[in-house]
Tab-separated table of C-alpha atoms and ligand atoms in Angstrom:
chain	number	residue	atom	x	y	z
A	262	MET	CA	71.539	-44.128	30.021
A	263	ASN	CA	70.023	-45.878	26.959
A	264	VAL	CA	66.454	-46.949	27.701
A	265	LEU	CA	64.585	-49.115	25.212
A	266	VAL	CA	60.777	-48.914	25.387
A	267	LEU	CA	58.426	-51.532	23.931
A	268	ASN	CA	54.748	-50.824	23.460
A	269	ALA	CA	52.959	-53.900	22.090
A	270	GLY	CA	49.421	-53.756	20.705
A	271	SER	CA	47.274	-56.551	19.324
A	272	SER	CA	48.151	-55.720	15.698
A	273	SER	CA	51.164	-53.446	16.013
A	274	GLN	CA	54.395	-53.131	17.940
A	275	LYS	CA	55.988	-49.771	18.646
A	276	SER	CA	59.400	-49.276	20.142
A	277	CYS	CA	61.826	-46.438	20.787
A	278	LEU	CA	65.215	-45.768	22.314
A	279	TYR	CA	65.869	-42.810	24.580
A	280	ASN	CA	69.216	-41.619	25.777
A	281	ILE	CA	68.302	-40.198	29.177
A	282	ASP	CA	70.494	-37.426	30.468
A	283	THR	CA	70.828	-38.587	34.072
A	284	ASP	CA	71.173	-34.987	35.266
A	285	LEU	CA	67.873	-33.920	33.721
A	286	PRO	CA	65.574	-36.967	33.816
A	287	ASP	CA	62.343	-34.913	33.941
A	288	ARG	CA	62.838	-33.273	30.587
A	289	PRO	CA	61.091	-35.045	27.679
A	290	SER	CA	63.616	-35.719	24.927
A	291	SER	CA	63.127	-37.047	21.414
A	292	PRO	CA	63.935	-40.719	20.913
A	293	LEU	CA	67.194	-41.549	19.074
A	294	TRP	CA	65.476	-44.423	17.250
A	295	GLU	CA	61.816	-45.254	16.667
A	296	ALA	CA	60.448	-48.450	15.167
A	297	LYS	CA	56.968	-49.614	14.302
A	298	VAL	CA	55.765	-52.985	13.092
A	299	ASP	CA	52.298	-53.422	11.618
A	300	TRP	CA	50.723	-56.772	11.055
A	301	PRO	CA	48.323	-56.134	8.164
A	302	HIS	CA	45.271	-58.356	7.859
A	303	HIS	CA	46.788	-60.922	5.502
A	304	GLN	CA	48.704	-63.694	7.227
A	305	GLY	CA	52.427	-64.265	7.187
A	306	ALA	CA	53.714	-60.734	6.666
A	307	ALA	CA	54.706	-57.721	8.722
A	308	GLU	CA	55.849	-54.209	7.803
A	309	LEU	CA	58.753	-52.676	9.714
A	310	THR	CA	59.441	-48.909	9.704
A	311	VAL	CA	62.483	-47.507	11.506
A	312	LYS	CA	63.115	-43.787	11.969
A	313	THR	CA	66.332	-42.130	13.125
A	314	ALA	CA	67.959	-38.718	12.607
A	315	SER	CA	69.530	-40.107	9.439
A	316	GLY	CA	66.197	-40.988	7.816
A	317	THR	CA	63.452	-43.612	7.599
A	318	VAL	CA	63.858	-47.210	6.452
A	319	GLN	CA	60.997	-49.554	5.573
A	320	GLU	CA	61.132	-53.310	5.203
A	321	ALA	CA	58.597	-56.087	4.498
A	322	LEU	CA	59.066	-59.192	6.665
A	323	GLU	CA	57.636	-62.502	5.463
A	324	THR	CA	56.714	-63.929	8.853
A	325	ASN	CA	54.034	-63.889	11.518
A	326	SER	CA	56.370	-64.724	14.387
A	327	ARG	CA	56.574	-61.874	16.903
A	328	GLU	CA	59.977	-63.101	18.017
A	329	VAL	CA	61.434	-63.078	14.487
A	330	VAL	CA	59.972	-59.623	13.858
A	331	LEU	CA	61.243	-58.239	17.189
A	332	SER	CA	64.655	-59.728	16.557
A	333	ARG	CA	64.870	-57.984	13.181
A	334	MET	CA	63.521	-54.757	14.640
A	335	LEU	CA	66.059	-54.692	17.493
A	336	THR	CA	68.955	-55.579	15.184
A	337	THR	CA	68.394	-52.249	13.399
A	338	LEU	CA	69.579	-50.567	16.637
A	339	TRP	CA	73.157	-51.764	16.136
A	340	GLU	CA	73.327	-52.648	12.412
A	341	GLY	CA	72.731	-50.981	9.060
A	342	LYS	CA	71.617	-47.468	8.100
A	343	THR	CA	69.590	-46.933	11.293
A	344	GLN	CA	72.390	-47.933	13.679
A	345	VAL	CA	72.470	-45.807	16.853
A	346	LEU	CA	74.285	-48.196	19.244
A	347	ALA	CA	77.694	-49.880	19.000
A	348	GLN	CA	76.414	-53.181	20.438
A	349	PRO	CA	73.314	-54.732	22.099
A	350	SER	CA	74.828	-54.396	25.589
A	351	ASP	CA	74.641	-50.584	25.245
A	352	VAL	CA	70.959	-50.908	26.202
A	353	ALA	CA	70.868	-50.272	29.969
A	354	VAL	CA	67.234	-51.174	30.665
A	355	VAL	CA	64.097	-52.178	28.742
A	356	GLY	CA	60.658	-50.866	29.702
A	357	HIS	CA	57.387	-52.478	28.613
A	358	ARG	CA	53.934	-51.002	28.604
A	359	VAL	CA	51.781	-53.738	30.150
A	360	VAL	CA	48.070	-53.106	29.834
A	361	HIS	CA	46.658	-54.994	32.832
A	362	GLY	CA	48.288	-55.178	36.251
A	363	GLY	CA	45.076	-56.375	37.946
A	364	GLN	CA	44.988	-56.144	41.739
A	365	ASP	CA	48.587	-57.384	41.842
A	366	TYR	CA	50.546	-54.355	40.648
A	367	TYR	CA	49.903	-50.810	41.752
A	368	GLU	CA	53.184	-49.463	40.440
A	369	SER	CA	55.956	-50.225	37.956
A	370	ILE	CA	58.143	-53.205	38.787
A	371	VAL	CA	61.376	-54.885	37.687
A	372	ILE	CA	60.394	-58.047	35.810
A	373	THR	CA	61.159	-61.393	37.484
A	374	PRO	CA	59.911	-64.916	36.608
A	375	GLN	CA	57.070	-64.359	39.104
A	376	VAL	CA	56.066	-61.074	37.436
A	377	LYS	CA	55.940	-62.867	34.075
A	378	GLU	CA	53.668	-65.549	35.558
A	379	THR	CA	51.328	-62.895	36.943
A	380	ILE	CA	51.157	-61.013	33.621
A	381	ALA	CA	50.302	-64.356	31.962
A	382	ARG	CA	47.574	-65.057	34.555
A	383	LEU	CA	46.086	-61.586	34.034
A	384	ALA	CA	45.756	-62.301	30.301
A	385	THR	CA	42.223	-63.556	31.014
A	386	PHE	CA	41.364	-59.892	31.780
A	387	ALA	CA	43.203	-58.455	28.733
A	388	PRO	CA	43.323	-61.226	26.112
A	389	LEU	CA	44.373	-58.937	23.239
A	390	HIS	CA	47.186	-57.161	25.058
A	391	ASN	CA	48.830	-58.987	27.994
A	392	PRO	CA	49.938	-61.993	25.866
A	393	ALA	CA	51.542	-59.609	23.334
A	394	ASN	CA	53.288	-57.741	26.193
A	395	LEU	CA	54.606	-61.033	27.573
A	396	GLU	CA	55.859	-62.209	24.167
A	397	GLY	CA	57.814	-58.943	23.942
A	398	ILE	CA	59.400	-59.525	27.375
A	399	VAL	CA	60.415	-63.105	26.516
A	400	ALA	CA	61.721	-62.095	23.079
A	401	VAL	CA	63.904	-59.337	24.599
A	402	GLU	CA	65.331	-61.863	27.096
A	403	ARG	CA	66.291	-64.161	24.231
A	404	ILE	CA	67.687	-61.403	22.015
A	405	LEU	CA	69.433	-59.151	24.565
A	406	GLY	CA	70.087	-61.742	27.299
A	407	THR	CA	68.813	-61.899	30.864
A	408	SER	CA	71.436	-59.574	32.369
A	409	ILE	CA	69.699	-56.432	31.049
A	410	PRO	CA	66.931	-55.460	33.507
A	411	GLN	CA	63.373	-55.191	32.192
A	412	VAL	CA	60.620	-53.139	33.777
A	413	ALA	CA	56.824	-53.486	33.478
A	414	VAL	CA	54.857	-50.225	33.545
A	415	PHE	CA	51.126	-50.852	33.938
A	416	ASP	CA	48.284	-48.935	32.298
A	417	THR	CA	46.067	-49.705	35.283
A	418	ALA	CA	48.493	-48.564	38.014
A	419	PHE	CA	47.625	-44.842	37.978
A	420	HIS	CA	44.029	-45.717	38.943
A	421	SER	CA	45.000	-48.057	41.780
A	422	GLN	CA	43.679	-45.642	44.415
A	423	LEU	CA	40.304	-45.255	42.744
A	424	PRO	CA	37.853	-44.825	45.642
A	425	LEU	CA	35.834	-47.989	46.305
A	426	PRO	CA	32.455	-46.506	45.268
A	427	ALA	CA	34.008	-45.739	41.857
A	428	ALA	CA	35.704	-49.138	41.641
A	429	VAL	CA	32.847	-51.468	42.606
A	430	TYR	CA	30.243	-52.725	40.125
A	431	PRO	CA	26.707	-52.941	41.497
A	432	ILE	CA	26.609	-56.744	41.131
A	433	PRO	CA	26.870	-59.326	43.968
A	434	TYR	CA	29.829	-58.217	46.060
A	435	SER	CA	31.493	-61.647	46.040
A	436	TRP	CA	32.639	-60.912	42.463
A	437	PHE	CA	34.686	-57.952	43.647
A	438	SER	CA	37.156	-60.154	45.511
A	439	LYS	CA	37.413	-62.337	42.395
A	440	GLY	CA	38.725	-59.323	40.502
A	441	ILE	CA	35.507	-58.184	38.785
A	442	ARG	CA	35.921	-54.489	39.520
A	443	ARG	CA	36.739	-51.261	37.734
A	444	TYR	CA	40.472	-50.864	37.009
A	445	GLY	CA	40.700	-48.044	34.452
A	446	PHE	CA	43.297	-47.751	31.671
A	447	HIS	CA	45.443	-45.161	29.816
A	448	GLY	CA	47.132	-44.606	33.193
A	449	ILE	CA	50.591	-43.955	31.740
A	450	SER	CA	49.137	-41.164	29.608
A	451	TYR	CA	47.211	-39.730	32.587
A	452	GLN	CA	50.322	-39.750	34.748
A	453	TYR	CA	52.265	-37.751	32.153
A	454	CYS	CA	49.418	-35.371	31.208
A	455	SER	CA	48.523	-34.527	34.813
A	456	GLN	CA	52.136	-33.597	35.591
A	457	ARG	CA	52.521	-31.665	32.349
A	458	SER	CA	49.241	-29.803	32.968
A	459	ALA	CA	50.456	-28.676	36.400
A	460	GLN	CA	53.676	-27.399	34.775
A	461	LEU	CA	51.728	-25.520	32.084
A	462	LEU	CA	49.348	-24.032	34.653
A	463	GLU	CA	52.268	-23.204	36.967
A	464	ARG	CA	50.386	-24.654	39.913
A	465	PRO	CA	51.175	-27.597	42.208
A	466	LEU	CA	49.422	-30.752	41.007
A	467	ASP	CA	48.048	-31.394	44.478
A	468	THR	CA	45.902	-28.238	44.282
A	469	LEU	CA	44.226	-29.058	40.962
A	470	ARG	CA	40.946	-30.572	39.796
A	471	LEU	CA	41.530	-31.884	36.288
A	472	ILE	CA	39.508	-33.790	33.730
A	473	ILE	CA	41.793	-35.392	31.176
A	474	CYS	CA	40.199	-36.533	27.914
A	475	HIS	CA	42.407	-39.210	26.334
A	476	LEU	CA	40.775	-39.400	22.906
A	477	GLY	CA	42.631	-41.695	20.509
A	478	ASN	CA	41.568	-44.941	18.909
A	479	GLY	CA	40.659	-45.906	22.445
A	480	CYS	CA	38.952	-43.138	24.426
A	481	SER	CA	38.604	-42.520	28.149
A	482	LEU	CA	38.354	-39.726	30.703
A	483	ALA	CA	39.917	-39.429	34.125
A	484	ALA	CA	38.919	-37.112	36.953
A	485	ILE	CA	42.076	-36.173	38.835
A	486	ARG	CA	42.100	-34.481	42.219
A	487	ASN	CA	45.341	-33.737	44.096
A	488	GLY	CA	47.235	-35.748	41.462
A	489	ARG	CA	45.125	-38.889	42.001
A	490	SER	CA	42.590	-40.563	39.752
A	491	ILE	CA	39.241	-40.496	41.538
A	492	ASP	CA	37.109	-41.607	38.594
A	493	THR	CA	37.612	-42.866	35.078
A	494	THR	CA	35.358	-44.087	32.296
A	495	MET	CA	37.060	-47.390	31.409
A	496	GLY	CA	36.478	-50.191	33.886
A	497	PHE	CA	37.091	-53.928	34.091
A	498	THR	CA	38.256	-53.793	30.463
A	499	PRO	CA	39.043	-50.967	28.018
A	500	LEU	CA	35.581	-51.486	26.528
A	501	GLU	CA	33.602	-49.484	29.086
A	502	GLY	CA	32.773	-45.799	28.862
A	503	LEU	CA	33.031	-43.451	25.900
A	504	MET	CA	32.244	-44.268	22.276
A	505	MET	CA	35.579	-44.998	20.535
A	506	GLY	CA	37.012	-45.691	17.070
A	507	THR	CA	35.820	-49.290	16.796
A	508	ARG	CA	34.753	-49.994	20.411
A	509	SER	CA	31.199	-49.389	21.553
A	510	GLY	CA	31.929	-48.061	25.039
A	511	SER	CA	29.121	-48.607	27.549
A	512	ILE	CA	25.914	-50.124	26.274
A	513	ASP	CA	22.920	-51.613	28.057
A	514	PRO	CA	24.029	-55.105	29.213
A	515	GLY	CA	20.486	-56.188	28.314
A	516	ILE	CA	21.510	-55.910	24.652
A	517	LEU	CA	24.141	-58.607	25.212
A	518	LEU	CA	21.612	-60.858	26.949
A	519	TYR	CA	19.213	-60.339	24.054
A	520	LEU	CA	21.844	-61.145	21.404
A	521	LEU	CA	22.970	-64.246	23.343
A	522	ARG	CA	19.421	-65.541	23.866
A	523	GLU	CA	17.545	-64.456	20.774
A	524	GLU	CA	20.187	-64.133	18.052
A	525	ASN	CA	22.450	-67.024	19.133
A	526	PHE	CA	25.576	-64.869	19.376
A	527	SER	CA	28.612	-66.575	20.893
A	528	GLY	CA	30.917	-64.789	23.345
A	529	ASP	CA	33.556	-64.428	20.632
A	530	GLU	CA	31.042	-62.924	18.197
A	531	LEU	CA	29.931	-60.402	20.808
A	532	GLY	CA	33.567	-59.546	21.504
A	533	GLN	CA	34.266	-59.035	17.810
A	534	MET	CA	31.225	-56.796	17.381
A	535	LEU	CA	31.819	-54.653	20.471
A	536	ASN	CA	35.608	-54.322	20.066
A	537	ARG	CA	36.068	-54.146	16.315
A	538	GLU	CA	32.820	-53.267	14.555
A	539	SER	CA	31.224	-50.651	16.767
A	540	GLY	CA	31.989	-47.058	17.800
A	541	LEU	CA	32.554	-44.462	15.063
A	542	LYS	CA	33.089	-47.227	12.522
A	543	GLY	CA	29.926	-49.127	13.405
A	544	VAL	CA	27.573	-46.143	13.493
A	545	SER	CA	29.009	-44.240	10.498
A	546	GLY	CA	29.727	-47.212	8.233
A	547	VAL	CA	32.587	-44.967	7.025
A	548	SER	CA	35.648	-45.345	9.251
A	549	ASN	CA	37.012	-45.524	12.774
A	550	ASP	CA	39.244	-42.540	11.986
A	551	MET	CA	37.986	-39.119	13.096
A	552	ARG	CA	39.674	-37.470	10.084
A	553	GLN	CA	37.524	-39.497	7.709
A	554	ILE	CA	34.410	-38.941	9.812
A	555	THR	CA	34.823	-35.145	9.713
A	556	ALA	CA	35.547	-35.285	5.961
A	557	ALA	CA	32.357	-37.331	5.427
A	558	VAL	CA	30.406	-34.881	7.616
A	559	ALA	CA	31.661	-32.031	5.398
A	560	ALA	CA	30.366	-34.009	2.393
A	561	ASN	CA	26.890	-34.209	4.039
A	562	ASN	CA	27.055	-37.903	4.922
A	563	ALA	CA	24.147	-38.224	7.399
A	564	GLN	CA	25.404	-41.409	9.070
A	565	ALA	CA	28.849	-39.888	9.639
A	566	GLN	CA	27.090	-36.857	11.168
A	567	LEU	CA	25.138	-39.173	13.477
A	568	ALA	CA	28.333	-40.966	14.538
A	569	PHE	CA	30.055	-37.632	15.272
A	570	ASP	CA	27.041	-36.344	17.208
A	571	ALA	CA	26.745	-39.559	19.257
A	572	TYR	CA	30.486	-39.412	20.052
A	573	ILE	CA	30.122	-35.817	21.259
A	574	HIS	CA	26.906	-36.545	23.171
A	575	ARG	CA	28.621	-39.295	25.164
A	576	LEU	CA	31.765	-37.249	25.670
A	577	ARG	CA	29.812	-34.273	27.022
A	578	SER	CA	27.726	-36.369	29.381
A	579	ALA	CA	30.816	-38.156	30.731
A	580	ILE	CA	32.600	-34.808	31.268
A	581	GLY	CA	29.491	-33.599	33.131
A	582	GLY	CA	29.638	-36.657	35.395
A	583	MET	CA	33.310	-36.042	36.148
A	584	VAL	CA	32.665	-32.357	36.982
A	585	ALA	CA	30.088	-33.507	39.531
A	586	THR	CA	32.500	-36.083	40.993
A	587	LEU	CA	35.248	-33.453	41.317
A	588	GLY	CA	32.869	-30.779	42.638
A	589	GLY	CA	34.268	-28.230	40.182
A	590	LEU	CA	36.959	-27.955	37.557
A	591	ASP	CA	40.249	-26.104	37.165
A	592	ALA	CA	41.257	-27.454	33.755
A	593	LEU	CA	39.893	-29.617	30.975
A	594	VAL	CA	42.767	-31.345	29.170
A	595	PHE	CA	42.685	-32.887	25.688
A	596	THR	CA	45.244	-35.463	24.595
A	597	ALA	CA	45.947	-38.403	22.172
A	598	GLY	CA	45.252	-38.541	18.403
A	599	VAL	CA	41.784	-36.961	18.387
A	600	GLY	CA	42.231	-34.780	21.482
A	601	GLU	CA	45.477	-33.285	20.177
A	602	ASN	CA	44.433	-32.873	16.554
A	603	SER	CA	40.698	-32.296	16.213
A	604	PRO	CA	39.542	-28.681	16.764
A	605	ALA	CA	36.011	-29.820	15.859
A	606	VAL	CA	35.859	-32.344	18.720
A	607	ARG	CA	37.397	-29.918	21.226
A	608	SER	CA	35.032	-27.080	20.378
A	609	ALA	CA	31.956	-29.330	20.351
A	610	ALA	CA	32.929	-30.817	23.734
A	611	CYS	CA	33.419	-27.342	25.251
A	612	GLU	CA	30.346	-25.704	23.713
A	613	THR	CA	27.901	-26.813	26.424
A	614	LEU	CA	30.303	-26.128	29.302
A	615	ALA	CA	29.823	-22.350	29.073
A	616	PHE	CA	27.646	-22.550	32.232
A	617	LEU	CA	30.876	-23.347	34.142
A	618	GLY	CA	32.391	-20.111	32.860
A	619	LEU	CA	34.528	-22.126	30.422
A	620	GLU	CA	35.301	-20.151	27.275
A	621	LEU	CA	37.367	-21.554	24.438
A	622	ASP	CA	39.530	-19.214	22.351
A	623	ALA	CA	38.310	-20.204	18.867
A	624	ALA	CA	41.455	-18.981	17.101
A	625	LYS	CA	43.865	-20.781	19.453
A	626	ASN	CA	41.789	-23.944	19.131
A	627	GLN	CA	42.310	-23.896	15.341
A	628	GLN	CA	46.081	-23.250	15.405
A	629	SER	CA	47.365	-26.822	16.002
A	630	PRO	CA	48.119	-26.140	19.661
A	631	VAL	CA	50.732	-28.308	21.395
A	632	ASP	CA	51.114	-28.037	25.179
A	633	GLN	CA	49.075	-24.856	25.205
A	634	ASP	CA	46.188	-23.248	27.027
A	635	ILE	CA	43.414	-22.615	24.488
A	636	ALA	CA	40.898	-20.929	26.815
A	637	THR	CA	40.291	-17.163	26.688
A	638	ALA	CA	41.976	-14.993	29.310
A	639	ASN	CA	38.599	-14.567	31.066
A	640	SER	CA	37.651	-18.230	31.124
A	641	ALA	CA	36.951	-19.559	34.636
A	642	VAL	CA	38.248	-22.994	33.567
A	643	ARG	CA	41.524	-23.493	31.673
A	644	VAL	CA	41.481	-25.729	28.560
A	645	LEU	CA	44.770	-27.414	27.699
A	646	VAL	CA	45.995	-29.447	24.748
A	647	VAL	CA	48.823	-31.727	25.892
A	648	LYS	CA	50.854	-33.987	23.637
A	649	THR	CA	50.913	-37.256	25.533
A	650	GLU	CA	54.311	-38.893	26.024
A	651	GLU	CA	53.590	-42.446	27.133
A	652	ASP	CA	56.924	-43.856	25.947
A	653	TRP	CA	58.840	-41.080	27.671
A	654	THR	CA	56.949	-41.794	30.898
A	655	ILE	CA	57.869	-45.500	30.636
A	656	ALA	CA	61.515	-44.514	30.093
A	657	GLN	CA	61.384	-42.280	33.181
A	658	GLU	CA	59.899	-45.092	35.258
A	659	CYS	CA	62.777	-47.339	34.129
A	660	TRP	CA	65.289	-44.661	35.105
A	661	ARG	CA	63.621	-44.265	38.514
A	662	LEU	CA	63.600	-48.014	39.259
A	663	VAL	CA	67.096	-48.747	37.978
A	664	ARG	CA	68.503	-45.802	39.927
A	665	SER	CA	66.856	-47.003	43.144
B	804	AMP	P1	45.990	-42.628	18.956
B	804	AMP	O1	45.287	-43.879	19.374
B	804	AMP	O2	46.241	-41.673	20.067
B	804	AMP	O3	47.208	-42.892	18.116
B	804	AMP	O4	44.966	-41.849	17.984
B	804	AMP	C1	44.667	-42.334	16.701
B	804	AMP	C2	43.458	-41.607	16.159
B	804	AMP	O5	43.664	-40.192	16.191
B	804	AMP	C3	43.161	-41.893	14.695
B	804	AMP	O6	42.415	-43.071	14.515
B	804	AMP	C4	42.353	-40.672	14.297
B	804	AMP	O7	40.983	-40.923	14.569
B	804	AMP	C5	42.811	-39.586	15.240
B	804	AMP	N1	43.541	-38.511	14.544
B	804	AMP	C6	44.832	-38.466	14.219
B	804	AMP	N2	45.116	-37.315	13.562
B	804	AMP	C7	43.968	-36.609	13.503
B	804	AMP	C8	43.567	-35.331	12.967
B	804	AMP	N3	44.452	-34.533	12.364
B	804	AMP	N4	42.286	-34.965	13.102
B	804	AMP	C9	41.388	-35.749	13.721
B	804	AMP	N5	41.686	-36.959	14.246
B	804	AMP	C10	42.950	-37.383	14.145
């Protein structure tokens, strides 16, 4: 079964095609075709990169229209050097990562006109992402036709059973019923990583207490007990919680009141500062990219050192909070760009957890581990590095829904 997955961001669009072996749907496979579109900062142009077994093709597109770009991107599935399908109708189902499912969607769903309306309504909660997700859905309908089923897989769904004390904000309760509550994000990644961790540990998921650290450009933690998310650091939006690449994470709301009252900030200016100019980038003045931060630290850049230390300080204190929520810990799991690739972040995060009996194997931590346990044999807590497979998880959800 050919499953096309679309993962739309505010300034990029990723897509891949899996051929799922219907006898072995649980086994992650490599995509047959992978495409990425970047919209660089100047207007009116996009860069398309398509990768298949026969090589990589790059193309500059002189347009800003998501539909035109998607149309070109999808055409490379059945035309030219990157062709992997005979015709468009060889796509059996299309899965979309949709960031916000609000209180409406607690699991993946086949897209109908009503689902599209709801995703559009929820755009007020996720203004950078839900509109891009919807544009992708509409564009696929126009390009592939309406007879191919499309599925929405929500980033919030995995946290839908968050206990109420973790979900409520301590503001007047009437706001809760209006949707001002903690939702949590990165759920597709948590779903995959929790299942993969149980496989690696050779234990049933419903016996485990896990803390998963999804550390990429966006960063969050989830505390998972018996396979369910019982706490997470992101909340109403993906801005809450840990310090991230360009996002601040949690800050004193009094700062926002001060900037609104005393410095005449508008809502949009606050949004720009907190989403795009803060985090590692804002504190270091160097970059949002952990590779450049660690390089600047090695070159004795004091501000980069401060940014790294603040990132680790917040990560450690959030892990500590999750340990208390779980009442103990079986495994600490690192995933996403930083979690999978930065030995420095992993070792700094683990350093102060020795009191739990957690002991990192320094050599294993350095050896680019993928889907491995990097704790010592004697460690009382396992430490895993798991390569997250969000697109694969979306493809599996499509397979599950189409089959049923
Ligand atoms: P993601 O959002 O999961 O794609 O993660 C992207 C981020 O991962 C980048 O902005 C980098 O900060 C980080 N990253 C990727 N490769 C490395 C690496 N080798 N070392 C440290 N950080 C990395």
